[in-house]
Amino acid sequence: MMYMDDYKRWLAADLEDAALTAELQAIEGQEEEIKDRFAVALKFGTAGLRGVLGAGTNRMNIYVVRQATQGLANWVKTQGGNQLVAVSYDSRINADVFAKETARVLAANGIKVRIYDALMPVPALSFATRFYGANAGVMITASHNPAKYNGYKAYGPDGCQMTDDAAAVVYAEIQNTDILTGAKLISFEEGVAQGLIEYVGDECKEALYDAIKACSVRPGLCKTAGLKLVYSPLNGSGLVPVMRILRDIGIDDITIVPEQQYPDGNFPTCPYPNPEIFEALRLGLELAKKTGADLMLATDPDADRVGIAMKCPDGSYELVSGNEVGVLLLDYICEGRIEKGTMPKNPVAVKSLVSTPLADAVAANYGVEMRNVLTGFKWIGDQIARLEAAGEVERFILGFEESYGYLAGPYVRDKDAIIGSMLICEMAAYYRSIGSSVKERLEAIYAKYGRYLNKVDSFEFPGLSGMDKMAGIMSDLRKNPPAEIGGYKVVKVTDYQKTEETGLPAANVLVYGLDGGATVIARPSGTEPKIKIYYTTLGKDLAEAEAQKNVLAEAMKPILA
C-alpha cells in the first residue's frame, strides 16, 4: 500500500514542524486516518490548492506549499518577463508561515518576490501582480472555508486566477518534485539580503486605493449623507483596507463588531466565516439593531466577497442576497453615471451564467450590454482583458457573481470586497440623502421588472468516493435528461460541455429551461465536494416565486440522493 509507505517515510523524516511529527505519531496504527492523509495528494488546479491543515500529502502544510511553489517556480522560469512573483496572505492559521515559505522557495530559484508586510486581501494581491508586472501571484487563503482549512491560490501575470493550461504545467512540475526534499530553499533573511525578496511598497498600496476611489459614482456624497454603518471583517484581512477606503470617502459613523475586528484564523464567533450565511452576520445584526445603523456589512477572510443586511422601514434588518446586491449595484451605477454624464459609450456589464436574469433586464433598460460567462471570476476578468486588448476597457462598468463577488473597475482581475464595500455604502448613503433606502429601491426594482427569486441548494459528497459520486450524478443527468421537473416541462437543455452550442469554454454545467420561464442549473463546485443546484423562478409576488422554487427543489432531491 503506497500510502502506508509514504506515511512511514514522513514519520521517519526529521520534519521541521514538530506539530506534524506529533500528529503522525498520534495516528500510528490507525489505517483510515493514515489513508485519509496519504492516499491522495491535494490536486493543483486553476484555483490552486485547498485543504485541511495537517500532516500528509492530502493536507495543507509547509511541505505541500514548498512542493507547489517549486512547481510554480519551474513554470515561471520558462516565462521570461520580470521573473517576479507577488505574494499575499490573509488571517488563516499558518497563512503568514506559508507566505514566507513561498517566498523562500521562489528566491532559492532566483525569482524575485514582492510580499506584503502584513495580511492583505485577494484584490491587493491581484493588484500587486499587475502593478509590478509579475509573472504570477500567490495568495495564501482558503476563502470562506472553516478554520481548519488553508489554501494556495495562484494567479497569472494578468492578475486573474491561473489559466487551465498554465495550471496543468504547474501541476505536472509539482508531481515531478519530491514533496519532502525536492524544493529549493533559502532562508527568508538570505532572500532579503540578496535583494530577491522585497516588501510591497507604499506606492503600490496607495495606487490600489486611488484606483478604487476613482470608481466612485457620486464622489463627495458620503461626506454629508450621515450614513450609519456596522462593519465586520469576520476576523479576516478586510479591516485595514475597507476602513481606509470608507474613511477616505467620508463615512465616519462606523461601528466595528468587536469580537470580529482583529485577524484570528480560529474564527471563534462563526465556524463558517462566510458573509452569505446568517450565523456569520449574527453579531453584526445585533449591533446594528442596538445602534440603529442604516446598513450592516461584512467581508470574508480574504476580503474578496461582501455581504450586507439592510434596514427596513419598520426598523428590522433583512439580509440581501448576492444576486440582489449585484442588481442594486448595477442599477445604482447605471442611473448615477448617466446622471453625472460619466457613462461610457456602449457600456458592458458581466455576470456568471448562474446569476440572476433580473440583471439582464436591468442592463437592457439602461442600454448596457450584459455578457454571461462561466462561473469563476476569472471569466469576468477574461472579458475585461478582451476589452483592454481592444482599447475599450473603459466600457466595463460592473462584474458580479451571485456568490457575493463584485468588481466595478479594471484595476484588478478578481472580485473585490473593498470596492464592493465602498459602492454599497455610497449607494446606501445616496438613497438616505434623497429620503429613501436600499430596501425601498430593491422593492421598486421588483415592482418594475417582476419578482425574481434565486435560490441555491448544495448537496455534499464527502470522503474519497465523493468526487466519483458527483461525476456519476452529472453523467446520469446527461444520459437521461429529465423531461419535467416538479411537473414543469423541460423545454430547453443547455450543456456547457458542448462548446459548439454555447460559444464558451467547456464547463460541467447543465441548464434546464422550464415551461413558464423558470430555470434549474446543476453545477459541481470547483473547490469543494458538492453539487450546487441553482433555481430561478419569477412570480407575481414573493410567495408565488417561493412556492414554485419549493416544488422544483423537492423534485431535484431524489436525483441528487
Coordinates of C-alpha atoms in Angstrom, one line a residue:
M1 CA 0.0 0.0 0.0
M2 CA 1.7 3.1 -1.3
Y3 CA 0.0 5.4 1.2
M4 CA 1.5 3.4 4.1
D5 CA 5.0 3.7 2.6
D6 CA 4.5 7.5 2.3
Y7 CA 3.3 7.6 5.9
K8 CA 6.3 5.7 7.2
R9 CA 8.7 7.9 5.2
W10 CA 7.1 11.1 6.7
L11 CA 7.2 9.5 10.2
A12 CA 10.9 8.7 9.8
A13 CA 11.8 12.1 8.4
D14 CA 13.3 14.9 10.5
L15 CA 10.3 17.2 9.9
E16 CA 10.9 20.9 10.7
D17 CA 7.4 21.3 12.1
A18 CA 7.1 19.4 15.4
A19 CA 3.3 19.5 15.3
L20 CA 3.3 17.5 12.1
T21 CA 5.5 14.8 13.6
A22 CA 3.3 14.7 16.7
E23 CA 0.2 14.3 14.5
L24 CA 1.8 11.4 12.6
Q25 CA 2.8 9.7 15.8
A26 CA -0.7 10.0 17.2
I27 CA -2.3 8.2 14.2
E28 CA 0.2 5.2 14.2
G29 CA -1.8 2.0 13.6
Q30 CA -4.9 3.9 12.5
E31 CA -5.2 2.9 8.9
E32 CA -8.2 5.0 8.0
E33 CA -6.6 8.1 9.4
I34 CA -3.3 7.4 7.6
K35 CA -5.2 6.7 4.4
D36 CA -7.1 9.9 4.6
R37 CA -3.8 11.9 4.8
F38 CA -1.7 10.0 2.3
A39 CA -3.9 8.0 -0.2
V40 CA -4.2 11.1 -2.4
A41 CA -2.4 14.4 -2.8
L42 CA -4.1 17.8 -2.9
K43 CA -4.6 18.5 -6.6
F44 CA -3.3 21.8 -8.0
G45 CA -5.9 23.3 -10.4
T46 CA -6.9 26.8 -11.6
A47 CA -7.9 27.6 -8.0
G48 CA -4.6 26.4 -6.7
L49 CA -4.7 24.1 -3.6
R50 CA -7.1 24.0 -0.7
G51 CA -7.3 21.5 2.1
V52 CA -7.4 20.8 5.9
L53 CA -4.3 21.8 7.8
G54 CA -2.2 18.9 9.0
A55 CA 0.4 16.3 8.1
G56 CA 0.4 14.4 4.8
T57 CA 0.1 14.8 1.1
N58 CA -3.7 15.4 1.4
R59 CA -3.2 18.2 3.9
M60 CA -2.0 21.8 3.9
N61 CA 1.5 22.1 5.4
I62 CA 4.9 23.6 4.7
Y63 CA 6.0 20.7 2.6
V64 CA 2.9 20.8 0.3
V65 CA 3.4 24.6 0.0
R66 CA 7.1 24.2 -0.9
Q67 CA 6.3 21.5 -3.5
A68 CA 3.6 23.6 -5.1
T69 CA 5.9 26.6 -5.1
Q70 CA 8.7 24.7 -6.8
G71 CA 6.3 23.6 -9.5
L72 CA 5.3 27.2 -9.9
A73 CA 8.9 28.4 -10.0
N74 CA 9.7 25.8 -12.7
W75 CA 6.9 27.3 -14.8
V76 CA 7.9 30.9 -14.1
K77 CA 11.4 30.2 -15.2
T78 CA 10.1 29.4 -18.7
Q79 CA 8.0 32.6 -19.0
G80 CA 10.7 35.3 -19.5
G81 CA 9.5 38.7 -18.3
N82 CA 10.4 40.1 -14.9
Q83 CA 10.9 36.7 -13.2
L84 CA 8.9 38.1 -10.3
V85 CA 6.0 36.8 -8.2
A86 CA 3.8 38.8 -5.8
V87 CA 2.7 37.1 -2.6
S88 CA 0.0 37.9 0.0
Y89 CA -1.9 36.1 2.7
D90 CA -5.0 36.5 4.9
S91 CA -5.7 35.7 8.6
R92 CA -5.8 32.0 8.4
I93 CA -3.8 29.7 10.6
N94 CA -0.2 29.5 9.3
A95 CA -1.1 31.8 6.4
D96 CA 1.9 34.1 7.2
V97 CA 4.2 31.0 7.5
F98 CA 3.1 29.6 4.2
A99 CA 3.6 33.0 2.5
K100 CA 7.2 33.2 3.8
E101 CA 7.8 29.5 2.7
T102 CA 6.5 30.5 -0.8
A103 CA 8.9 33.4 -0.9
R104 CA 11.9 31.3 0.3
V105 CA 11.4 28.7 -2.5
L106 CA 10.9 31.3 -5.2
A107 CA 14.1 33.2 -4.0
A108 CA 16.1 30.0 -4.0
N109 CA 15.1 29.6 -7.6
G110 CA 16.4 33.1 -8.4
I111 CA 12.9 34.5 -8.8
K112 CA 12.2 37.9 -7.3
V113 CA 9.4 38.2 -4.7
R114 CA 7.2 41.2 -3.7
I115 CA 5.5 40.1 -0.5
Y116 CA 3.1 42.2 1.7
D117 CA 4.5 43.1 5.1
A118 CA 1.1 42.4 6.7
L119 CA -2.0 40.4 5.7
M120 CA -3.8 41.9 2.7
P121 CA -6.8 40.6 0.7
V122 CA -7.2 38.9 -2.7
P123 CA -7.7 42.2 -4.6
A124 CA -4.5 43.6 -3.2
L125 CA -2.6 40.5 -4.4
S126 CA -4.2 40.8 -7.9
F127 CA -3.3 44.5 -8.0
A128 CA 0.3 44.0 -6.9
T129 CA 0.7 41.2 -9.5
R130 CA -0.3 43.7 -12.2
F131 CA 1.5 46.8 -10.6
Y132 CA 4.9 45.1 -10.6
G133 CA 4.5 43.3 -13.9
A134 CA 4.8 40.0 -12.1
N135 CA 4.8 36.6 -13.9
A136 CA 2.5 35.2 -11.2
G137 CA 0.9 35.9 -7.9
V138 CA 0.2 33.7 -4.8
M139 CA -2.5 34.3 -2.3
I140 CA -2.5 32.1 0.9
T141 CA -6.1 31.7 1.8
A142 CA -9.0 29.2 1.9
S143 CA -11.6 32.0 1.3
H144 CA -14.6 31.3 3.5
N145 CA -13.9 27.7 4.5
P146 CA -14.0 26.7 8.2
A147 CA -10.9 27.4 10.3
K148 CA -9.3 24.0 9.9
Y149 CA -8.6 24.9 6.1
N150 CA -6.0 26.8 4.3
G151 CA -5.1 27.2 0.7
Y152 CA -2.8 28.4 -2.0
K153 CA -4.3 30.4 -4.9
A154 CA -2.2 31.0 -7.9
Y155 CA -2.6 34.0 -10.3
G156 CA -1.3 34.7 -13.8
P157 CA 0.5 37.8 -14.9
D158 CA -2.9 39.5 -15.7
G159 CA -3.9 39.3 -12.1
C160 CA -6.5 36.6 -12.9
Q161 CA -6.6 33.2 -11.4
M162 CA -4.2 30.9 -13.3
T163 CA -5.4 29.6 -16.7
D164 CA -6.2 25.8 -17.2
D165 CA -3.1 25.5 -19.4
A166 CA -0.7 27.1 -17.0
A167 CA -2.1 25.2 -14.0
A168 CA -1.7 21.9 -15.9
V169 CA 2.0 22.7 -16.5
V170 CA 2.5 23.7 -12.8
Y171 CA 0.7 20.5 -11.7
A172 CA 3.0 18.4 -13.8
E173 CA 6.0 20.1 -12.3
I174 CA 4.6 19.6 -8.8
Q175 CA 4.3 15.8 -9.5
N176 CA 7.9 15.7 -10.5
T177 CA 9.0 17.3 -7.3
D178 CA 9.7 15.2 -4.2
I179 CA 7.5 16.6 -1.5
L180 CA 10.0 16.4 1.3
T181 CA 13.3 17.1 -0.4
G182 CA 12.5 18.4 -4.0
A183 CA 12.0 22.1 -3.4
K184 CA 15.0 24.5 -3.4
L185 CA 15.1 26.6 -0.3
I186 CA 17.0 29.5 1.3
S187 CA 16.2 31.4 4.5
F188 CA 13.8 34.4 4.2
E189 CA 16.6 36.6 5.6
E190 CA 19.0 35.4 3.0
G191 CA 16.4 36.2 0.3
V192 CA 16.0 39.7 1.6
A193 CA 19.8 40.2 1.9
Q194 CA 20.3 39.1 -1.7
G195 CA 17.6 41.6 -2.9
L196 CA 15.4 38.8 -4.1
I197 CA 12.7 39.3 -1.5
E198 CA 11.2 42.8 -1.1
Y199 CA 8.1 44.0 0.6
V200 CA 5.3 45.6 -1.4
G201 CA 5.9 49.3 -1.3
D202 CA 3.6 52.1 -0.2
E203 CA 3.4 53.3 -3.8
C204 CA 1.6 50.1 -4.7
K205 CA -0.7 50.2 -1.7
E206 CA -1.7 53.8 -2.4
A207 CA -2.2 53.2 -6.1
L208 CA -4.7 50.5 -5.2
Y209 CA -6.7 52.8 -3.0
D210 CA -6.6 55.5 -5.7
A211 CA -7.9 53.1 -8.3
I212 CA -10.8 52.1 -6.1
K213 CA -11.8 55.6 -5.2
A214 CA -11.6 56.6 -8.9
C215 CA -14.6 54.2 -9.4
S216 CA -16.9 56.3 -7.1
V217 CA -20.2 57.1 -8.9
R218 CA -21.0 60.2 -6.8
P219 CA -17.7 61.5 -5.4
G220 CA -18.1 63.5 -2.2
L221 CA -21.7 62.4 -1.5
C222 CA -20.8 60.3 1.6
K223 CA -19.3 63.3 3.4
T224 CA -22.7 64.8 4.1
A225 CA -25.2 61.9 3.9
G226 CA -24.8 60.8 7.5
L227 CA -24.7 57.1 6.8
K228 CA -24.6 55.0 10.0
L229 CA -22.7 51.7 9.4
V230 CA -21.9 48.5 11.3
Y231 CA -18.9 46.6 9.8
S232 CA -17.4 43.2 10.4
P233 CA -14.2 41.9 8.8
L234 CA -15.1 38.5 10.2
N235 CA -11.6 38.3 11.8
G236 CA -10.1 38.5 8.3
S237 CA -8.0 40.8 6.1
G238 CA -10.6 43.4 5.3
L239 CA -10.2 45.7 8.4
V240 CA -7.4 47.9 7.2
P241 CA -8.2 48.4 3.5
V242 CA -12.0 48.6 3.9
M243 CA -11.8 51.1 6.8
R244 CA -9.2 53.1 4.9
I245 CA -11.5 53.5 1.8
L246 CA -14.7 54.2 3.8
R247 CA -13.0 56.9 5.8
D248 CA -11.4 58.4 2.7
I249 CA -14.8 58.8 1.0
G250 CA -16.2 60.4 4.2
I251 CA -18.0 57.7 6.1
D252 CA -17.1 58.2 9.8
D253 CA -20.0 56.7 11.7
I254 CA -18.7 53.2 11.7
T255 CA -19.1 50.7 14.5
I256 CA -16.9 47.6 14.1
V257 CA -18.1 44.3 15.6
P258 CA -15.6 44.0 18.4
E259 CA -15.4 40.2 18.6
Q260 CA -14.7 40.0 14.8
Q261 CA -12.5 43.1 14.5
Y262 CA -9.0 41.7 14.5
P263 CA -7.4 38.9 12.5
D264 CA -7.9 35.5 14.0
G265 CA -7.7 32.3 12.0
N266 CA -9.7 30.4 14.5
F267 CA -12.8 32.4 13.7
P268 CA -14.1 32.0 17.2
T269 CA -17.5 33.6 16.7
C270 CA -18.5 31.9 13.4
P271 CA -17.3 28.4 12.5
Y272 CA -18.1 29.2 8.8
P273 CA -16.8 32.8 8.1
N274 CA -19.0 33.3 5.1
P275 CA -20.9 36.5 4.6
E276 CA -23.6 34.6 2.7
I277 CA -24.9 32.9 5.9
F278 CA -26.8 34.3 8.8
E279 CA -24.6 32.9 11.6
A280 CA -21.6 34.9 10.3
L281 CA -23.6 38.1 10.4
R282 CA -25.5 37.5 13.6
L283 CA -23.3 39.6 15.9
G284 CA -23.2 42.4 13.4
L285 CA -27.0 42.3 13.1
E286 CA -27.4 42.5 16.9
L287 CA -25.1 45.5 16.9
A288 CA -26.9 47.1 14.0
K289 CA -30.2 46.8 15.9
K290 CA -28.6 48.4 19.0
T291 CA -27.1 51.3 17.1
G292 CA -29.9 51.8 14.6
A293 CA -27.4 51.5 11.7
D294 CA -28.6 52.1 8.1
L295 CA -26.6 49.1 7.0
M296 CA -24.6 46.2 8.3
L297 CA -21.7 45.0 6.1
A298 CA -19.3 42.0 6.4
T299 CA -16.3 40.9 4.4
D300 CA -15.0 37.3 4.3
P301 CA -11.5 36.4 5.5
D302 CA -9.7 37.2 2.2
A303 CA -11.9 40.2 1.6
D304 CA -12.9 39.3 -2.0
R305 CA -16.6 39.0 -1.1
V306 CA -19.0 41.2 0.9
G307 CA -22.4 40.5 2.4
I308 CA -24.9 43.1 3.8
A309 CA -28.1 43.4 5.8
M310 CA -30.3 46.5 5.1
K311 CA -32.5 48.4 7.5
C312 CA -36.2 48.1 6.7
P313 CA -38.8 50.9 7.3
D314 CA -40.1 49.0 10.4
G315 CA -36.6 49.1 11.9
S316 CA -35.9 45.4 11.3
Y317 CA -32.9 44.1 9.2
E318 CA -33.0 42.0 6.2
L319 CA -30.1 40.0 4.6
V320 CA -29.6 40.9 1.0
S321 CA -28.6 38.1 -1.4
G322 CA -25.6 38.3 -3.7
N323 CA -27.9 38.5 -6.7
E324 CA -29.9 41.3 -5.2
V325 CA -26.7 43.3 -4.3
G326 CA -25.4 42.8 -7.9
V327 CA -28.7 44.1 -9.3
L328 CA -28.8 47.0 -6.9
L329 CA -25.2 48.0 -7.8
L330 CA -25.9 47.7 -11.5
D331 CA -29.0 49.8 -11.2
Y332 CA -27.1 52.4 -9.0
I333 CA -24.1 52.6 -11.2
C334 CA -26.1 53.0 -14.4
E335 CA -28.5 55.6 -13.0
G336 CA -25.7 57.5 -11.3
R337 CA -23.3 57.5 -14.2
I338 CA -26.0 58.6 -16.7
E339 CA -27.0 61.4 -14.3
K340 CA -23.3 62.5 -13.9
G341 CA -22.5 62.2 -17.6
T342 CA -19.8 59.6 -16.9
M343 CA -21.4 56.5 -18.5
P344 CA -19.1 55.3 -21.3
K345 CA -20.3 54.6 -24.8
N346 CA -21.5 51.0 -25.3
P347 CA -21.2 50.1 -21.6
V348 CA -20.6 46.4 -20.7
A349 CA -21.5 44.5 -17.6
V350 CA -20.5 40.9 -17.0
K351 CA -22.0 38.2 -14.7
S352 CA -21.8 34.5 -14.2
L353 CA -24.5 32.5 -16.0
V354 CA -25.8 31.2 -12.7
S355 CA -26.5 34.7 -11.5
T356 CA -30.0 36.2 -11.7
P357 CA -31.5 37.1 -15.1
L358 CA -33.0 40.1 -13.4
A359 CA -29.6 41.7 -14.0
D360 CA -30.1 41.2 -17.8
A361 CA -33.4 43.0 -17.6
V362 CA -31.9 45.9 -15.7
A363 CA -29.0 46.1 -18.1
A364 CA -31.3 46.2 -21.1
N365 CA -33.3 49.0 -19.5
Y366 CA -30.2 51.2 -19.3
G367 CA -28.8 50.2 -22.7
V368 CA -26.0 48.2 -21.2
E369 CA -24.6 45.1 -22.9
M370 CA -24.8 42.1 -20.4
R371 CA -22.3 39.4 -21.0
N372 CA -22.9 36.0 -19.3
V373 CA -19.9 33.9 -18.6
L374 CA -18.9 30.6 -16.8
T375 CA -18.8 30.5 -13.0
G376 CA -15.5 31.7 -11.6
F377 CA -14.4 35.3 -11.5
K378 CA -11.5 34.6 -13.9
W379 CA -14.1 34.5 -16.7
I380 CA -15.2 38.0 -15.8
G381 CA -11.5 39.0 -15.7
D382 CA -11.2 37.5 -19.2
Q383 CA -13.9 39.8 -20.5
I384 CA -12.2 42.8 -19.0
A385 CA -8.9 41.6 -20.7
R386 CA -10.7 41.4 -24.0
L387 CA -12.0 44.9 -23.7
E388 CA -8.5 46.1 -22.7
A389 CA -6.9 44.4 -25.7
A390 CA -9.4 46.2 -28.0
G391 CA -8.5 49.5 -26.3
E392 CA -12.0 49.7 -24.8
V393 CA -11.5 48.9 -21.2
E394 CA -13.4 52.0 -20.1
R395 CA -16.6 50.3 -21.3
F396 CA -16.6 47.9 -18.3
I397 CA -18.8 49.2 -15.6
L398 CA -19.5 46.1 -13.3
G399 CA -18.9 42.4 -12.9
F400 CA -20.6 40.2 -10.4
E401 CA -21.3 36.7 -9.2
E402 CA -24.3 35.5 -7.1
S403 CA -21.8 34.3 -4.5
Y404 CA -21.3 37.9 -3.3
G405 CA -18.4 38.9 -5.5
Y406 CA -18.3 42.3 -7.2
L407 CA -15.9 44.4 -9.2
A408 CA -16.5 47.8 -10.8
G409 CA -13.2 48.8 -12.3
P410 CA -10.5 47.2 -14.4
Y411 CA -7.6 47.7 -11.9
V412 CA -7.7 44.1 -10.7
R413 CA -9.0 40.8 -12.3
D414 CA -10.7 39.2 -9.3
K415 CA -13.7 40.1 -7.1
D416 CA -13.0 42.9 -4.6
A417 CA -14.8 43.4 -1.3
I418 CA -13.0 46.8 -0.9
I419 CA -14.7 48.4 -3.9
G420 CA -17.9 46.4 -3.1
S421 CA -18.0 47.9 0.4
M422 CA -17.3 51.4 -1.0
L423 CA -20.1 51.3 -3.6
I424 CA -22.6 49.6 -1.4
C425 CA -22.1 52.3 1.3
E426 CA -22.1 55.1 -1.3
M427 CA -25.4 53.6 -2.7
A428 CA -26.9 53.4 0.8
A429 CA -25.7 57.0 1.5
Y430 CA -27.3 58.3 -1.7
Y431 CA -30.7 56.7 -1.1
R432 CA -30.6 58.0 2.5
S433 CA -29.8 61.5 1.2
I434 CA -32.9 61.5 -1.0
G435 CA -35.2 60.2 1.8
S436 CA -35.2 56.7 0.5
S437 CA -33.4 53.4 1.4
V438 CA -31.7 50.4 -0.2
K439 CA -34.8 48.4 0.8
E440 CA -37.2 50.8 -1.0
R441 CA -35.0 50.8 -4.1
L442 CA -35.0 47.0 -4.2
E443 CA -38.8 46.9 -3.9
A444 CA -39.0 49.4 -6.7
I445 CA -36.8 47.2 -8.9
Y446 CA -39.0 44.2 -8.3
A447 CA -42.2 46.2 -8.9
K448 CA -40.7 47.3 -12.3
Y449 CA -39.2 44.0 -13.6
G450 CA -41.1 41.3 -11.7
R451 CA -40.4 39.3 -8.5
Y452 CA -37.4 37.1 -9.4
L453 CA -36.3 34.6 -6.8
N454 CA -32.9 33.0 -6.9
K455 CA -32.0 30.2 -4.5
V456 CA -29.1 27.7 -4.3
D457 CA -29.2 24.2 -2.7
S458 CA -25.9 22.4 -2.1
F459 CA -25.6 18.6 -1.9
E460 CA -22.4 17.5 -0.2
F461 CA -20.4 14.3 -1.2
P462 CA -17.7 13.9 1.5
G463 CA -14.9 11.3 1.6
L464 CA -12.6 9.8 -1.0
S465 CA -15.6 8.5 -3.1
G466 CA -17.4 11.8 -3.1
M467 CA -15.9 13.0 -6.4
D468 CA -16.9 9.7 -8.1
K469 CA -20.5 10.0 -6.9
M470 CA -20.7 13.6 -8.2
A471 CA -19.3 12.5 -11.6
G472 CA -21.9 9.7 -11.7
I473 CA -24.8 12.0 -11.0
M474 CA -23.7 14.5 -13.7
S475 CA -23.2 11.7 -16.1
D476 CA -26.7 10.3 -15.4
L477 CA -28.2 13.7 -15.9
R478 CA -26.6 13.9 -19.3
K479 CA -27.5 10.4 -20.4
N480 CA -31.1 10.6 -19.0
P481 CA -32.2 14.3 -19.0
P482 CA -35.4 14.8 -17.1
A483 CA -38.5 15.5 -19.3
E484 CA -40.0 17.5 -16.5
I485 CA -39.1 18.9 -13.1
G486 CA -41.8 19.1 -10.4
G487 CA -44.5 19.0 -13.1
Y488 CA -42.9 21.8 -15.2
K489 CA -41.9 20.6 -18.7
V490 CA -38.2 20.9 -19.6
V491 CA -38.3 23.0 -22.8
K492 CA -34.6 23.5 -23.3
V493 CA -31.4 21.8 -22.1
T494 CA -28.1 23.6 -22.4
D495 CA -25.0 21.5 -21.7
Y496 CA -22.0 23.8 -21.2
Q497 CA -19.6 20.9 -22.1
K498 CA -20.8 21.4 -25.7
T499 CA -18.7 24.4 -26.6
E500 CA -20.1 24.5 -30.2
E501 CA -23.5 25.3 -28.7
T502 CA -22.5 27.8 -26.1
G503 CA -19.5 29.6 -27.6
L504 CA -17.9 29.4 -24.2
P505 CA -15.1 27.1 -22.9
A506 CA -16.3 23.7 -21.8
A507 CA -17.7 23.5 -18.3
N508 CA -19.5 20.9 -16.3
V509 CA -22.8 22.8 -16.1
L510 CA -26.4 21.8 -17.1
V511 CA -29.1 24.4 -17.5
Y512 CA -32.8 23.3 -17.7
G513 CA -35.2 25.9 -19.1
L514 CA -38.7 25.1 -17.9
D515 CA -42.1 25.9 -19.3
G516 CA -43.2 29.2 -17.9
G517 CA -39.7 30.7 -17.7
A518 CA -38.1 29.2 -14.6
T519 CA -34.6 27.6 -14.8
V520 CA -32.8 24.9 -12.9
I521 CA -29.0 24.7 -13.1
A522 CA -26.8 21.8 -11.9
R523 CA -23.1 22.6 -11.3
P524 CA -20.4 20.7 -9.3
S525 CA -18.3 23.1 -7.2
G526 CA -14.7 23.5 -8.5
T527 CA -13.2 23.7 -5.0
E528 CA -15.5 21.6 -2.7
P529 CA -17.1 18.1 -2.9
K530 CA -20.6 19.4 -3.6
I531 CA -23.1 19.8 -6.4
K532 CA -24.9 23.1 -6.4
I533 CA -28.4 23.4 -7.8
Y534 CA -29.5 27.0 -8.8
Y535 CA -33.2 27.8 -9.1
T536 CA -34.6 31.0 -10.7
T537 CA -38.3 31.5 -10.5
L538 CA -40.4 34.5 -11.4
G539 CA -43.8 35.2 -9.7
K540 CA -46.3 38.0 -9.4
D541 CA -45.1 38.2 -5.8
L542 CA -42.5 36.5 -3.5
A543 CA -45.0 33.8 -2.2
E544 CA -45.7 32.6 -5.8
A545 CA -42.0 32.6 -6.7
E546 CA -41.1 30.7 -3.5
A547 CA -43.9 28.1 -4.0
Q548 CA -42.5 27.2 -7.4
K549 CA -38.9 27.0 -6.1
N550 CA -40.1 24.6 -3.3
V551 CA -41.8 22.4 -5.9
L552 CA -38.6 22.3 -8.0
A553 CA -36.3 21.7 -5.1
E554 CA -38.4 18.7 -3.9
A555 CA -38.3 17.2 -7.4
M556 CA -34.5 17.5 -7.5
K557 CA -33.8 15.9 -4.1
P558 CA -34.1 12.2 -5.3
I559 CA -31.9 12.9 -8.3
L560 CA -29.1 14.2 -6.0
A561 CA -29.6 11.5 -3.3

